[in-house]
Amino acid sequence: MDQKNKNSNKPIYSRFSQQELHAWKPILTPGWVIASYIAIGALFIPIGFLAWSASDRVVEIVDRYDEHCVPEDFSSNPQSFIQNPGIKKTCTRTIIVPKKLVAPIFVYYQLENFYQNHRRFVKSRSDKQLRDPKAENDTKHCLPEAYTADNKPIVPCGLIAWSLFNDTYKLSTRGKEISIERKGIAWKSDAKAKFGSNVYPKNFQKGGLVGGATLDETIPLSKQEDLMVWMRTAALPTFRKLYGKINTDIEAHDTIKVEIENNYNTYKFGGRKKLVLSTTTWIGGKNDFVGVAYISVGGICLFMAINFILLYVFRPRRLGDPSYLSWNRHPITLNPSSL
């Protein structure tokens, strides 16, 4: 075998491949470790208290209504109530405002025990159909909501769109209706890229079993923001989705009258429905976890720093000579031509 073939599989020599590049190799002395823990604790604890304080300033009202909006005659069998089209589904709830709600006030509906992240549910859609009017027959992943009984394509197809949330809310206080803005609730990227401005609903909810809300066939999908919000599937079985925004303040101790159209069937799978009114701060909605997490990590770091200080004072250990470390000794250089 000649020398050329013998050396053909050898890598090209470089300081990178031979791990000879300069690198920072700190020696974690007790001073460095203690100072690092103290610095992390001193940084994280104030951030945690700021986040916790911001979350505490959020005013959030949560009202569960699925049980109260079923007549007593149907309390033992709520499905027979929700599936009967001849029974009026309107109910009224009263909410007392504990603190002043400063606009913008976000109105959410919260569903529990609803697994939108189920694999078959998530796959049951056609993104191409949603943005391209020529792709209305692209329904291969949409079964069983792909075609009507007379073999006409459904737009939008799939179980996600078919199960669109259809409860409605009307709010009033002091005898005046509170206007809920339903525009601007979806992601702008969805309206511009995922849902076509020239794609219109066709044959939607025309099957034998209606899953949820209907869609106006004269409005393109890029304008149907409640559909966009619903089709951005949630990762957890308990989730909130934005219903609308209120752009006027609501004073403390006011009584809000909520007129609810209780149409959505969560009784089939033991789900729960809640109406949520919430303000926001710089941290977003109410979320104590961020503040608690920062305070906990900072507290643990300070606790570790104190322990290391006590060990260093009462049971010190002599440090080794760093000159014996491999990167402090003169490396043996190899001749690249010999490789």
CSV table of C-alpha atoms in Angstrom, one decimal:
chain,number,residue,atom,x,y,z
A,1,MET,CA,0.0,0.0,0.0
A,2,ASP,CA,1.5,3.3,-1.0
A,3,GLN,CA,2.0,6.2,1.4
A,4,LYS,CA,-0.9,8.3,-0.1
A,5,ASN,CA,-3.5,5.7,0.5
A,6,LYS,CA,-2.1,4.9,4.0
A,7,ASN,CA,-2.6,8.6,5.1
A,8,SER,CA,-5.9,9.2,3.3
A,9,ASN,CA,-8.1,8.9,6.4
A,10,LYS,CA,-6.0,11.1,8.6
A,11,PRO,CA,-7.7,14.4,9.6
A,12,ILE,CA,-6.1,17.7,8.6
A,13,TYR,CA,-4.2,19.1,11.5
A,14,SER,CA,-5.5,22.2,13.1
A,15,ARG,CA,-5.4,23.7,16.6
A,16,PHE,CA,-9.2,23.4,16.8
A,17,SER,CA,-9.3,19.7,16.1
A,18,GLN,CA,-6.4,19.0,18.4
A,19,GLN,CA,-8.1,21.2,21.2
A,20,GLU,CA,-5.1,23.5,21.4
A,21,LEU,CA,-7.1,26.8,21.2
A,22,HIS,CA,-6.8,29.3,24.0
A,23,ALA,CA,-9.5,28.9,26.6
A,24,TRP,CA,-10.5,30.4,29.9
A,25,LYS,CA,-10.0,27.8,32.6
A,26,PRO,CA,-11.0,29.4,35.9
A,27,ILE,CA,-10.0,27.9,39.2
A,28,LEU,CA,-13.0,27.8,41.5
A,29,THR,CA,-11.4,29.0,44.7
A,30,PRO,CA,-13.6,29.5,47.8
A,31,GLY,CA,-13.6,33.2,47.2
A,32,TRP,CA,-14.8,32.9,43.6
A,33,VAL,CA,-17.6,30.5,44.6
A,34,ILE,CA,-18.8,32.5,47.5
A,35,ALA,CA,-18.7,35.8,45.5
A,36,SER,CA,-20.6,34.1,42.6
A,37,TYR,CA,-23.4,32.8,44.9
A,38,ILE,CA,-23.7,36.2,46.7
A,39,ALA,CA,-23.9,38.0,43.3
A,40,ILE,CA,-26.6,35.7,42.0
A,41,GLY,CA,-28.6,36.0,45.2
A,42,ALA,CA,-28.3,39.8,45.3
A,43,LEU,CA,-29.5,40.0,41.6
A,44,PHE,CA,-32.3,37.4,41.6
A,45,ILE,CA,-34.0,38.3,44.9
A,46,PRO,CA,-34.8,42.0,43.9
A,47,ILE,CA,-35.9,40.8,40.4
A,48,GLY,CA,-38.2,38.3,42.1
A,49,PHE,CA,-39.8,40.8,44.4
A,50,LEU,CA,-40.4,43.2,41.4
A,51,ALA,CA,-42.0,40.4,39.4
A,52,TRP,CA,-44.1,39.3,42.4
A,53,SER,CA,-45.2,42.9,43.1
A,54,ALA,CA,-46.2,43.4,39.4
A,55,SER,CA,-48.2,40.2,39.4
A,56,ASP,CA,-49.9,41.2,42.7
A,57,ARG,CA,-51.1,44.5,41.0
A,58,VAL,CA,-53.0,42.5,38.3
A,59,VAL,CA,-56.7,42.4,39.0
A,60,GLU,CA,-58.2,39.1,37.9
A,61,ILE,CA,-61.8,37.9,38.2
A,62,VAL,CA,-62.6,34.3,37.4
A,63,ASP,CA,-66.2,33.1,37.3
A,64,ARG,CA,-67.1,29.4,36.6
A,65,TYR,CA,-70.5,29.3,34.9
A,66,ASP,CA,-70.9,25.9,33.3
A,67,GLU,CA,-72.7,24.4,36.4
A,68,HIS,CA,-74.8,27.5,37.2
A,69,CYS,CA,-76.0,27.9,33.6
A,70,VAL,CA,-77.8,24.5,33.5
A,71,PRO,CA,-81.4,24.5,34.8
A,72,GLU,CA,-82.1,22.4,37.9
A,73,ASP,CA,-84.3,20.1,35.8
A,74,PHE,CA,-81.3,19.1,33.8
A,75,SER,CA,-78.7,19.0,36.6
A,76,SER,CA,-78.4,15.2,36.5
A,77,ASN,CA,-78.1,15.1,32.7
A,78,PRO,CA,-76.6,18.4,31.4
A,79,GLN,CA,-75.9,16.9,28.0
A,80,SER,CA,-79.6,16.6,27.2
A,81,PHE,CA,-79.9,20.4,27.9
A,82,ILE,CA,-76.9,21.5,25.9
A,83,GLN,CA,-77.8,19.3,22.9
A,84,ASN,CA,-81.5,20.3,22.8
A,85,PRO,CA,-81.8,23.2,20.2
A,86,GLY,CA,-85.3,24.0,21.4
A,87,ILE,CA,-84.2,25.2,24.8
A,88,LYS,CA,-82.9,28.7,25.4
A,89,LYS,CA,-79.3,28.7,26.5
A,90,THR,CA,-79.1,32.2,28.0
A,91,CYS,CA,-78.2,32.7,31.6
A,92,THR,CA,-77.2,35.6,33.7
A,93,ARG,CA,-74.3,35.9,36.1
A,94,THR,CA,-73.4,38.7,38.5
A,95,ILE,CA,-69.8,39.7,39.3
A,96,ILE,CA,-68.6,42.1,42.0
A,97,VAL,CA,-65.4,44.0,41.0
A,98,PRO,CA,-63.0,43.9,44.0
A,99,LYS,CA,-60.6,46.5,42.7
A,100,LYS,CA,-60.6,49.0,39.9
A,101,LEU,CA,-60.1,47.4,36.5
A,102,VAL,CA,-57.9,49.8,34.5
A,103,ALA,CA,-58.2,49.5,30.7
A,104,PRO,CA,-57.3,47.6,28.6
A,105,ILE,CA,-59.2,44.8,30.3
A,106,PHE,CA,-58.8,41.4,28.7
A,107,VAL,CA,-61.7,39.0,28.5
A,108,TYR,CA,-60.8,35.3,28.3
A,109,TYR,CA,-62.7,32.1,28.2
A,110,GLN,CA,-61.0,29.3,30.2
A,111,LEU,CA,-61.5,25.6,29.4
A,112,GLU,CA,-60.4,22.8,31.6
A,113,ASN,CA,-59.9,19.1,30.8
A,114,PHE,CA,-59.8,19.9,27.1
A,115,TYR,CA,-56.8,18.2,25.5
A,116,GLN,CA,-56.2,20.3,22.4
A,117,ASN,CA,-52.7,18.9,22.2
A,118,HIS,CA,-53.9,15.4,21.4
A,119,ARG,CA,-52.0,14.2,18.3
A,120,ARG,CA,-55.0,13.3,16.2
A,121,PHE,CA,-56.7,16.6,17.1
A,122,VAL,CA,-53.6,18.7,16.3
A,123,LYS,CA,-53.1,17.0,12.9
A,124,SER,CA,-56.8,17.5,11.9
A,125,ARG,CA,-56.3,20.7,9.8
A,126,SER,CA,-55.0,21.9,6.5
A,127,ASP,CA,-52.7,24.9,6.6
A,128,LYS,CA,-52.5,25.0,2.8
A,129,GLN,CA,-56.3,25.2,2.6
A,130,LEU,CA,-56.5,28.0,5.1
A,131,ARG,CA,-54.2,30.3,3.0
A,132,ASP,CA,-54.8,29.3,-0.6
A,133,PRO,CA,-58.3,29.3,-2.2
A,134,LYS,CA,-57.1,26.9,-4.9
A,135,ALA,CA,-56.3,24.3,-2.2
A,136,GLU,CA,-59.9,23.7,-0.9
A,137,ASN,CA,-59.6,20.0,-1.8
A,138,ASP,CA,-56.4,19.6,0.3
A,139,THR,CA,-58.2,17.7,3.1
A,140,LYS,CA,-56.2,14.5,3.5
A,141,HIS,CA,-55.5,15.2,7.2
A,142,CYS,CA,-59.0,16.6,8.0
A,143,LEU,CA,-61.0,13.4,8.4
A,144,PRO,CA,-63.7,13.0,9.6
A,145,GLU,CA,-64.5,16.7,8.9
A,146,ALA,CA,-63.1,16.8,5.3
A,147,TYR,CA,-66.2,16.5,3.1
A,148,THR,CA,-69.9,16.9,3.5
A,149,ALA,CA,-72.4,14.1,2.8
A,150,ASP,CA,-72.7,15.1,-0.8
A,151,ASN,CA,-68.9,15.1,-1.2
A,152,LYS,CA,-68.2,18.9,-1.1
A,153,PRO,CA,-65.0,20.1,0.6
A,154,ILE,CA,-65.4,21.8,3.9
A,155,VAL,CA,-63.5,25.1,4.4
A,156,PRO,CA,-61.9,25.3,7.0
A,157,CYS,CA,-61.7,21.5,7.4
A,158,GLY,CA,-60.6,19.4,10.4
A,159,LEU,CA,-61.6,18.9,14.0
A,160,ILE,CA,-59.9,22.0,15.3
A,161,ALA,CA,-62.1,24.4,13.3
A,162,TRP,CA,-65.1,22.1,13.7
A,163,SER,CA,-64.9,22.4,17.5
A,164,LEU,CA,-64.7,26.2,17.5
A,165,PHE,CA,-65.8,27.7,20.8
A,166,ASN,CA,-69.3,29.3,20.6
A,167,ASP,CA,-70.2,30.7,24.0
A,168,THR,CA,-70.9,34.4,23.9
A,169,TYR,CA,-70.7,37.1,26.6
A,170,LYS,CA,-72.5,40.4,27.0
A,171,LEU,CA,-71.4,42.6,29.9
A,172,SER,CA,-73.1,45.6,31.4
A,173,THR,CA,-72.8,47.8,34.5
A,174,ARG,CA,-74.9,50.5,36.0
A,175,GLY,CA,-77.4,49.8,33.2
A,176,LYS,CA,-75.0,50.5,30.4
A,177,GLU,CA,-73.5,47.9,28.1
A,178,ILE,CA,-69.8,47.4,28.2
A,179,SER,CA,-68.4,47.2,24.7
A,180,ILE,CA,-66.1,44.3,24.0
A,181,GLU,CA,-63.7,44.8,21.1
A,182,ARG,CA,-63.4,41.6,19.1
A,183,LYS,CA,-60.7,42.8,16.7
A,184,GLY,CA,-57.0,42.8,17.3
A,185,ILE,CA,-57.2,39.6,19.4
A,186,ALA,CA,-55.2,37.3,17.1
A,187,TRP,CA,-51.5,37.2,16.2
A,188,LYS,CA,-50.8,39.6,13.3
A,189,SER,CA,-48.6,36.8,11.7
A,190,ASP,CA,-51.6,34.5,11.6
A,191,ALA,CA,-53.8,37.1,9.8
A,192,LYS,CA,-51.0,38.0,7.3
A,193,ALA,CA,-49.5,34.6,6.6
A,194,LYS,CA,-51.6,31.6,7.8
A,195,PHE,CA,-55.1,32.7,6.9
A,196,GLY,CA,-55.8,33.9,3.4
A,197,SER,CA,-57.6,37.2,2.7
A,198,ASN,CA,-59.3,35.5,-0.3
A,199,VAL,CA,-60.3,32.3,1.4
A,200,TYR,CA,-63.9,32.1,2.5
A,201,PRO,CA,-65.7,29.5,4.6
A,202,LYS,CA,-67.6,26.9,2.6
A,203,ASN,CA,-69.9,24.1,3.8
A,204,PHE,CA,-68.8,24.7,7.3
A,205,GLN,CA,-70.9,23.1,10.1
A,206,LYS,CA,-73.2,21.7,7.4
A,207,GLY,CA,-72.8,18.1,8.5
A,208,GLY,CA,-75.1,16.0,10.6
A,209,LEU,CA,-73.3,16.9,13.8
A,210,VAL,CA,-72.4,20.5,14.6
A,211,GLY,CA,-69.3,20.8,16.7
A,212,GLY,CA,-69.2,24.5,17.7
A,213,ALA,CA,-69.6,28.0,16.2
A,214,THR,CA,-70.5,28.7,12.6
A,215,LEU,CA,-68.6,31.1,10.4
A,216,ASP,CA,-69.9,34.0,8.2
A,217,GLU,CA,-69.3,32.9,4.6
A,218,THR,CA,-69.0,36.5,3.4
A,219,ILE,CA,-66.0,37.2,5.6
A,220,PRO,CA,-62.6,35.9,4.6
A,221,LEU,CA,-60.7,33.7,7.1
A,222,SER,CA,-58.1,36.5,7.6
A,223,LYS,CA,-60.8,38.6,9.3
A,224,GLN,CA,-62.2,35.8,11.5
A,225,GLU,CA,-60.0,36.4,14.5
A,226,ASP,CA,-61.9,34.2,16.9
A,227,LEU,CA,-61.1,31.3,14.6
A,228,MET,CA,-57.4,32.2,14.5
A,229,VAL,CA,-57.3,32.3,18.3
A,230,TRP,CA,-59.0,29.0,18.6
A,231,MET,CA,-56.8,27.2,16.0
A,232,ARG,CA,-53.6,28.2,17.8
A,233,THR,CA,-53.9,25.0,19.9
A,234,ALA,CA,-53.0,24.9,23.6
A,235,ALA,CA,-50.3,22.7,25.0
A,236,LEU,CA,-52.0,21.9,28.3
A,237,PRO,CA,-55.5,20.7,29.1
A,238,THR,CA,-56.3,23.9,31.1
A,239,PHE,CA,-56.0,27.0,28.9
A,240,ARG,CA,-57.3,30.4,28.3
A,241,LYS,CA,-58.0,32.1,25.0
A,242,LEU,CA,-58.6,35.7,24.3
A,243,TYR,CA,-62.3,36.5,23.7
A,244,GLY,CA,-62.0,40.3,23.4
A,245,LYS,CA,-60.8,43.5,25.1
A,246,ILE,CA,-62.6,46.2,27.1
A,247,ASN,CA,-61.2,49.7,26.5
A,248,THR,CA,-62.9,51.5,29.4
A,249,ASP,CA,-62.2,51.4,33.1
A,250,ILE,CA,-64.5,49.6,35.5
A,251,GLU,CA,-64.6,51.1,39.0
A,252,ALA,CA,-64.1,49.1,42.2
A,253,HIS,CA,-67.2,47.6,43.8
A,254,ASP,CA,-69.2,47.9,40.6
A,255,THR,CA,-71.6,45.1,39.8
A,256,ILE,CA,-71.1,43.5,36.4
A,257,LYS,CA,-74.1,41.8,34.8
A,258,VAL,CA,-72.9,39.0,32.4
A,259,GLU,CA,-75.4,37.6,29.9
A,260,ILE,CA,-74.0,34.2,28.7
A,261,GLU,CA,-75.0,32.1,25.8
A,262,ASN,CA,-74.1,28.7,27.2
A,263,ASN,CA,-73.7,26.8,23.9
A,264,TYR,CA,-70.4,24.9,24.1
A,265,ASN,CA,-70.7,21.3,25.1
A,266,THR,CA,-68.0,20.6,27.7
A,267,TYR,CA,-70.4,18.3,29.7
A,268,LYS,CA,-69.6,15.4,27.3
A,269,PHE,CA,-66.0,15.1,28.6
A,270,GLY,CA,-66.3,16.5,32.1
A,271,GLY,CA,-64.8,19.9,31.1
A,272,ARG,CA,-65.3,23.2,32.9
A,273,LYS,CA,-65.9,26.7,31.6
A,274,LYS,CA,-64.9,30.0,33.2
A,275,LEU,CA,-65.1,33.6,32.2
A,276,VAL,CA,-62.0,35.6,33.1
A,277,LEU,CA,-61.5,39.4,33.3
A,278,SER,CA,-57.9,40.5,33.8
A,279,THR,CA,-55.7,43.6,33.7
A,280,THR,CA,-52.0,43.4,32.9
A,281,THR,CA,-48.7,44.9,34.0
A,282,TRP,CA,-45.2,44.9,32.5
A,283,ILE,CA,-44.9,41.2,33.4
A,284,GLY,CA,-48.2,40.4,31.6
A,285,GLY,CA,-51.1,38.7,33.3
A,286,LYS,CA,-51.2,37.3,36.8
A,287,ASN,CA,-48.3,34.9,37.3
A,288,ASP,CA,-46.8,34.5,40.7
A,289,PHE,CA,-44.5,31.7,39.5
A,290,VAL,CA,-41.8,33.9,38.0
A,291,GLY,CA,-41.4,36.0,41.1
A,292,VAL,CA,-41.4,32.9,43.4
A,293,ALA,CA,-38.9,31.2,41.2
A,294,TYR,CA,-36.4,34.1,41.2
A,295,ILE,CA,-36.7,34.6,45.0
A,296,SER,CA,-36.3,30.8,45.6
A,297,VAL,CA,-33.1,30.6,43.4
A,298,GLY,CA,-31.7,33.7,45.0
A,299,GLY,CA,-32.5,32.5,48.5
A,300,ILE,CA,-30.8,29.1,47.8
A,301,CYS,CA,-27.7,30.9,46.5
A,302,LEU,CA,-27.4,33.1,49.6
A,303,PHE,CA,-27.9,30.0,51.8
A,304,MET,CA,-25.1,28.2,49.9
A,305,ALA,CA,-22.9,31.2,50.2
A,306,ILE,CA,-23.4,31.4,54.0
A,307,ASN,CA,-22.6,27.6,54.3
A,308,PHE,CA,-19.4,28.0,52.3
A,309,ILE,CA,-18.3,31.0,54.4
A,310,LEU,CA,-18.8,29.0,57.6
A,311,LEU,CA,-16.9,26.0,56.2
A,312,TYR,CA,-14.1,28.2,54.9
A,313,VAL,CA,-13.8,29.9,58.3
A,314,PHE,CA,-14.1,26.9,60.7
A,315,ARG,CA,-12.8,24.1,58.6
A,316,PRO,CA,-10.5,25.6,56.0
A,317,ARG,CA,-8.6,23.4,53.5
A,318,ARG,CA,-5.2,24.3,52.0
A,319,LEU,CA,-5.5,24.9,48.2
A,320,GLY,CA,-3.3,22.9,45.9
A,321,ASP,CA,-0.6,24.5,43.8
A,322,PRO,CA,-2.2,25.6,40.5
A,323,SER,CA,1.1,25.5,38.7
A,324,TYR,CA,0.8,21.7,38.5
A,325,LEU,CA,-2.4,22.0,36.4
A,326,SER,CA,-2.0,20.8,32.9
A,327,TRP,CA,-2.8,24.1,31.2
A,328,ASN,CA,-0.2,25.9,33.3
A,329,ARG,CA,2.6,23.6,32.3
A,330,HIS,CA,4.5,23.9,29.0
A,331,PRO,CA,2.6,21.7,26.4
A,332,ILE,CA,4.4,19.3,24.2
A,333,THR,CA,4.2,20.7,20.7
A,334,LEU,CA,3.9,18.2,17.8
A,335,ASN,CA,5.3,18.7,14.4
A,336,PRO,CA,2.3,18.8,12.0
A,337,SER,CA,4.3,17.2,9.3
A,338,SER,CA,4.7,14.1,11.5
A,339,LEU,CA,0.9,13.5,11.7
